[in-house]
Structures are given as structure tokens and as C-alpha cells.
mmCIF file of N, CA and C in Angstrom:
data_model
loop_
_atom_site.group_PDB
_atom_site.id
_atom_site.type_symbol
_atom_site.label_atom_id
_atom_site.label_comp_id
_atom_site.label_asym_id
_atom_site.label_seq_id
_atom_site.Cartn_x
_atom_site.Cartn_y
_atom_site.Cartn_z
ATOM 1 N N UNK A 29 -112.501 27.122 -46.477
ATOM 2 C CA UNK A 29 -111.299 27.960 -46.977
ATOM 3 C C UNK A 29 -109.925 27.105 -46.895
ATOM 4 N N UNK A 30 -109.364 27.904 -48.118
ATOM 5 C CA UNK A 30 -107.926 27.135 -48.190
ATOM 6 C C UNK A 30 -106.877 28.068 -47.166
ATOM 7 N N UNK A 31 -105.632 27.570 -47.420
ATOM 8 C CA UNK A 31 -104.645 28.064 -46.506
ATOM 9 C C UNK A 31 -104.529 29.615 -47.007
ATOM 10 N N UNK A 32 -104.497 29.538 -48.311
ATOM 11 C CA UNK A 32 -104.414 31.060 -48.859
ATOM 12 C C UNK A 32 -105.596 31.965 -48.521
ATOM 13 N N UNK A 33 -106.690 31.338 -48.620
ATOM 14 C CA UNK A 33 -107.810 32.311 -48.234
ATOM 15 C C UNK A 33 -107.754 32.713 -46.714
ATOM 16 N N UNK A 34 -107.585 31.760 -45.945
ATOM 17 C CA UNK A 34 -107.070 32.261 -44.419
ATOM 18 C C UNK A 34 -106.288 33.237 -44.432
ATOM 19 N N UNK A 35 -105.187 33.129 -44.985
ATOM 20 C CA UNK A 35 -103.993 34.277 -45.011
ATOM 21 C C UNK A 35 -104.519 35.606 -45.516
ATOM 22 N N UNK A 36 -105.314 35.332 -46.479
ATOM 23 C CA UNK A 36 -106.037 36.784 -46.896
ATOM 24 C C UNK A 36 -107.129 37.453 -45.948
ATOM 25 N N UNK A 37 -107.926 36.448 -45.515
ATOM 26 C CA UNK A 37 -108.903 37.025 -44.585
ATOM 27 C C UNK A 37 -108.195 37.809 -43.237
ATOM 28 N N UNK A 38 -106.900 37.132 -42.773
ATOM 29 C CA UNK A 38 -106.472 37.594 -41.299
ATOM 30 C C UNK A 38 -105.581 38.677 -41.697
ATOM 31 N N UNK A 39 -105.123 38.843 -43.046
ATOM 32 C CA UNK A 39 -104.163 40.050 -43.491
ATOM 33 C C UNK A 39 -104.963 41.333 -43.254
ATOM 34 N N UNK A 40 -104.254 41.975 -42.564
ATOM 35 C CA UNK A 40 -104.374 43.603 -42.553
ATOM 36 C C UNK A 40 -105.952 43.790 -41.828
ATOM 37 N N UNK A 41 -106.249 42.958 -40.574
ATOM 38 C CA UNK A 41 -107.176 43.184 -39.742
ATOM 39 C C UNK A 41 -106.646 43.324 -38.404
ATOM 40 N N UNK A 42 -107.538 43.917 -37.351
ATOM 41 C CA UNK A 42 -107.033 44.016 -36.082
ATOM 42 C C UNK A 42 -107.505 42.804 -35.524
ATOM 43 N N UNK A 43 -106.487 41.999 -34.797
ATOM 44 C CA UNK A 43 -106.703 40.675 -34.095
ATOM 45 C C UNK A 43 -106.932 40.747 -32.680
ATOM 46 N N UNK A 44 -107.565 40.311 -31.921
ATOM 47 C CA UNK A 44 -107.457 40.135 -30.478
ATOM 48 C C UNK A 44 -106.424 39.406 -29.904
ATOM 49 N N UNK A 45 -105.794 39.838 -28.599
ATOM 50 C CA UNK A 45 -105.139 39.120 -27.982
ATOM 51 C C UNK A 45 -105.430 37.821 -27.793
ATOM 52 N N UNK A 46 -106.562 37.581 -27.062
ATOM 53 C CA UNK A 46 -107.099 36.322 -26.583
ATOM 54 C C UNK A 46 -108.590 36.116 -26.985
ATOM 55 N N UNK A 47 -108.706 34.694 -27.397
ATOM 56 C CA UNK A 47 -110.133 34.678 -27.914
ATOM 57 C C UNK A 47 -110.441 33.192 -27.318
ATOM 58 N N UNK A 48 -111.837 32.898 -26.868
ATOM 59 C CA UNK A 48 -112.456 31.912 -26.623
ATOM 60 C C UNK A 48 -113.239 31.350 -27.579
ATOM 61 N N UNK A 49 -112.653 30.588 -28.501
ATOM 62 C CA UNK A 49 -113.484 29.893 -29.517
ATOM 63 C C UNK A 49 -114.590 28.827 -29.283
ATOM 64 N N UNK A 50 -114.452 28.102 -27.939
ATOM 65 C CA UNK A 50 -115.355 27.069 -27.742
ATOM 66 C C UNK A 50 -115.303 27.278 -26.219
ATOM 67 N N UNK A 51 -116.230 26.350 -25.628
ATOM 68 C CA UNK A 51 -116.058 26.062 -24.251
ATOM 69 C C UNK A 51 -115.081 25.382 -23.981
ATOM 70 N N UNK A 52 -114.231 25.836 -23.188
ATOM 71 C CA UNK A 52 -112.809 25.480 -22.683
ATOM 72 C C UNK A 52 -111.630 25.313 -23.682
ATOM 73 N N UNK A 53 -111.599 26.072 -24.724
ATOM 74 C CA UNK A 53 -110.914 26.432 -25.720
ATOM 75 C C UNK A 53 -110.545 27.927 -26.046
ATOM 76 N N UNK A 54 -109.295 28.365 -25.423
ATOM 77 C CA UNK A 54 -109.110 29.806 -25.466
ATOM 78 C C UNK A 54 -107.764 29.764 -26.183
ATOM 79 N N UNK A 55 -107.678 30.758 -27.324
ATOM 80 C CA UNK A 55 -106.536 31.374 -27.833
ATOM 81 C C UNK A 55 -105.860 32.264 -27.256
ATOM 82 N N UNK A 56 -104.649 32.220 -26.524
ATOM 83 C CA UNK A 56 -103.916 33.218 -25.817
ATOM 84 C C UNK A 56 -103.095 34.103 -26.729
ATOM 85 N N UNK A 57 -102.580 33.709 -27.777
ATOM 86 C CA UNK A 57 -101.685 34.361 -28.501
ATOM 87 C C UNK A 57 -102.423 34.226 -30.246
ATOM 88 N N UNK A 58 -103.392 35.004 -30.388
ATOM 89 C CA UNK A 58 -103.815 34.808 -31.803
ATOM 90 C C UNK A 58 -102.970 34.818 -33.024
ATOM 91 N N UNK A 59 -102.041 36.032 -33.065
ATOM 92 C CA UNK A 59 -101.286 35.932 -34.491
ATOM 93 C C UNK A 59 -100.390 34.402 -34.214
ATOM 94 N N UNK A 60 -100.085 34.218 -33.229
ATOM 95 C CA UNK A 60 -99.111 32.777 -33.189
ATOM 96 C C UNK A 60 -99.646 31.720 -33.535
ATOM 97 N N UNK A 61 -101.244 31.701 -33.127
ATOM 98 C CA UNK A 61 -101.992 30.461 -33.233
ATOM 99 C C UNK A 61 -102.425 30.489 -34.980
ATOM 100 N N UNK A 62 -102.586 31.577 -35.395
ATOM 101 C CA UNK A 62 -102.693 31.594 -37.057
ATOM 102 C C UNK A 62 -101.565 30.997 -37.501
ATOM 103 N N UNK A 63 -100.419 31.630 -37.324
ATOM 104 C CA UNK A 63 -99.111 31.350 -38.205
ATOM 105 C C UNK A 63 -98.759 29.840 -37.867
ATOM 106 N N UNK A 64 -98.825 29.460 -36.778
ATOM 107 C CA UNK A 64 -98.606 28.022 -36.353
ATOM 108 C C UNK A 64 -99.516 27.058 -37.175
ATOM 109 N N UNK A 65 -100.720 27.259 -37.184
ATOM 110 C CA UNK A 65 -102.035 26.463 -37.782
ATOM 111 C C UNK A 65 -101.635 26.664 -39.360
ATOM 112 N N UNK A 66 -101.355 27.922 -40.022
ATOM 113 C CA UNK A 66 -101.245 27.943 -41.374
ATOM 114 C C UNK A 66 -99.875 27.086 -41.974
ATOM 115 N N UNK A 67 -98.879 27.234 -41.103
ATOM 116 C CA UNK A 67 -97.706 26.535 -41.285
ATOM 117 C C UNK A 67 -97.745 24.921 -41.442
ATOM 118 N N UNK A 68 -98.557 24.597 -40.496
ATOM 119 C CA UNK A 68 -99.065 23.256 -40.432
ATOM 120 C C UNK A 68 -99.568 22.642 -41.415
ATOM 121 N N UNK A 69 -100.763 23.353 -41.728
ATOM 122 C CA UNK A 69 -101.580 23.104 -43.062
ATOM 123 C C UNK A 69 -100.600 23.267 -44.031
ATOM 124 N N UNK A 70 -100.068 24.041 -44.502
ATOM 125 C CA UNK A 70 -99.045 23.894 -45.743
ATOM 126 C C UNK A 70 -98.246 22.826 -45.812
ATOM 127 N N UNK A 71 -97.650 22.639 -44.509
ATOM 128 C CA UNK A 71 -96.446 21.471 -44.551
ATOM 129 C C UNK A 71 -97.108 20.142 -44.723
ATOM 130 N N UNK A 72 -98.459 20.018 -44.302
ATOM 131 C CA UNK A 72 -99.192 18.679 -44.535
ATOM 132 C C UNK A 72 -100.180 18.594 -45.439
ATOM 133 N N UNK A 73 -100.152 19.612 -46.437
ATOM 134 C CA UNK A 73 -101.394 19.557 -47.332
ATOM 135 C C UNK A 73 -101.771 18.063 -47.754
ATOM 136 N N UNK A 74 -103.116 18.204 -47.835
ATOM 137 C CA UNK A 74 -103.752 16.752 -48.079
ATOM 138 C C UNK A 74 -103.985 15.677 -47.107
ATOM 139 N N UNK A 75 -103.297 16.013 -45.945
ATOM 140 C CA UNK A 75 -102.920 14.716 -45.099
ATOM 141 C C UNK A 75 -104.363 14.804 -43.985
ATOM 142 N N UNK A 76 -104.777 14.042 -43.688
ATOM 143 C CA UNK A 76 -105.888 13.685 -42.806
ATOM 144 C C UNK A 76 -105.786 14.556 -41.409
ATOM 145 N N UNK A 77 -104.539 14.746 -41.049
ATOM 146 C CA UNK A 77 -104.273 15.375 -39.414
ATOM 147 C C UNK A 77 -104.518 16.771 -39.572
ATOM 148 N N UNK A 78 -104.530 17.210 -40.834
ATOM 149 C CA UNK A 78 -104.990 18.812 -40.836
ATOM 150 C C UNK A 78 -106.292 19.324 -40.665
ATOM 151 N N UNK A 79 -107.223 18.509 -40.533
ATOM 152 C CA UNK A 79 -108.711 18.716 -40.376
ATOM 153 C C UNK A 79 -109.025 19.388 -39.377
ATOM 154 N N UNK A 80 -108.378 19.129 -38.061
ATOM 155 C CA UNK A 80 -108.630 19.895 -37.000
ATOM 156 C C UNK A 80 -107.845 21.337 -36.923
ATOM 157 N N UNK A 81 -106.700 21.430 -37.904
ATOM 158 C CA UNK A 81 -106.279 22.664 -37.845
ATOM 159 C C UNK A 81 -107.377 23.640 -38.757
ATOM 160 N N UNK A 82 -107.780 23.306 -39.684
ATOM 161 C CA UNK A 82 -108.932 23.860 -40.508
ATOM 162 C C UNK A 82 -110.306 24.302 -39.671
ATOM 163 N N UNK A 83 -110.447 23.009 -38.671
ATOM 164 C CA UNK A 83 -111.692 23.307 -37.819
ATOM 165 C C UNK A 83 -111.377 24.774 -37.138
ATOM 166 N N UNK A 84 -110.003 24.921 -36.181
ATOM 167 C CA UNK A 84 -109.942 25.560 -35.480
ATOM 168 C C UNK A 84 -109.792 27.069 -36.302
ATOM 169 N N UNK A 85 -109.183 27.044 -37.449
ATOM 170 C CA UNK A 85 -109.146 28.591 -37.895
ATOM 171 C C UNK A 85 -110.686 29.004 -38.462
ATOM 172 N N UNK A 86 -111.504 27.909 -38.771
ATOM 173 C CA UNK A 86 -112.787 28.255 -39.118
ATOM 174 C C UNK A 86 -113.649 28.645 -37.942
ATOM 175 N N UNK A 87 -113.431 28.235 -36.944
ATOM 176 C CA UNK A 87 -113.733 28.647 -35.510
ATOM 177 C C UNK A 87 -113.554 29.914 -35.353
ATOM 178 N N UNK A 88 -112.107 30.420 -35.431
ATOM 179 C CA UNK A 88 -111.570 31.520 -35.128
ATOM 180 C C UNK A 88 -112.503 32.749 -36.191
ATOM 181 N N UNK A 89 -112.573 32.315 -37.383
ATOM 182 C CA UNK A 89 -113.243 33.185 -38.603
ATOM 183 C C UNK A 89 -114.516 33.706 -38.114
ATOM 184 N N UNK A 90 -115.081 32.695 -37.489
ATOM 185 C CA UNK A 90 -116.685 32.665 -37.110
ATOM 186 C C UNK A 90 -116.648 33.494 -35.936
ATOM 187 N N UNK A 91 -115.711 33.448 -35.047
ATOM 188 C CA UNK A 91 -115.606 34.433 -33.811
ATOM 189 C C UNK A 91 -115.563 35.787 -34.378
ATOM 190 N N UNK A 92 -114.477 35.986 -35.157
ATOM 191 C CA UNK A 92 -114.240 37.327 -35.821
ATOM 192 C C UNK A 92 -115.430 37.976 -36.553
ATOM 193 N N UNK A 93 -116.130 37.161 -37.457
ATOM 194 C CA UNK A 93 -117.216 37.562 -38.155
ATOM 195 C C UNK A 93 -118.489 38.136 -37.021
ATOM 196 N N UNK A 94 -118.632 36.921 -36.106
ATOM 197 C CA UNK A 94 -119.709 37.452 -34.957
ATOM 198 C C UNK A 94 -119.227 38.822 -34.510
ATOM 199 N N UNK A 95 -118.154 38.885 -34.064
ATOM 200 C CA UNK A 95 -117.645 40.250 -33.356
ATOM 201 C C UNK A 95 -117.878 41.253 -34.320
ATOM 202 N N UNK A 96 -117.558 41.298 -35.523
ATOM 203 C CA UNK A 96 -117.794 42.401 -36.686
ATOM 204 C C UNK A 96 -119.253 42.524 -36.782
ATOM 205 N N UNK A 97 -120.029 41.397 -36.868
ATOM 206 C CA UNK A 97 -121.433 41.831 -36.906
ATOM 207 C C UNK A 97 -122.174 42.489 -35.655
ATOM 208 N N UNK A 98 -121.382 42.245 -34.404
ATOM 209 C CA UNK A 98 -122.116 43.026 -33.263
ATOM 210 C C UNK A 98 -121.701 44.366 -33.211
ATOM 211 N N UNK A 99 -120.647 44.844 -33.852
ATOM 212 C CA UNK A 99 -119.874 46.210 -33.620
ATOM 213 C C UNK A 99 -120.929 46.960 -34.905
ATOM 214 N N UNK A 100 -121.485 46.272 -35.900
ATOM 215 C CA UNK A 100 -121.975 47.085 -37.137
ATOM 216 C C UNK A 100 -123.513 47.485 -36.721
#
């Protein structure tokens, strides 16, 4: 996903307050996490250091999709 696609995905959906996206990796403020990661990606577009930020956002999307599938 691109930064714009992440923004579109997270816009208008209910976000949990806290999420465990991996063993030992807890997001304690999901909206702040999303905003800070998107800001970093946009400010550093094309640089190698953004990979981890994309990875964490993808893990959050996977978590959100899994939660949505469990509710269906």
C-alpha cells in the first residue's frame, strides 16, 4: 500500500485504543501511531528507512482485517 492508500483505509473506521500487532509489539495510541508513521513515510519517500514503517502499518491493517473477519 502507498501512504495515500493507508490514509484511505484508516479514514472513517473505528480504531481500537490499543493493539498487539506482534509478540512484544503493542501500539498504545493507534491514531497517533498511524499519523506519525504516515508523516514519516511522506517526509522520507523513497528512502530505505521507511520500510519498517510500511511493515508496521501493514501489520496493523492485517490485525484490523482479522478483527473484521471475526466479527462477520
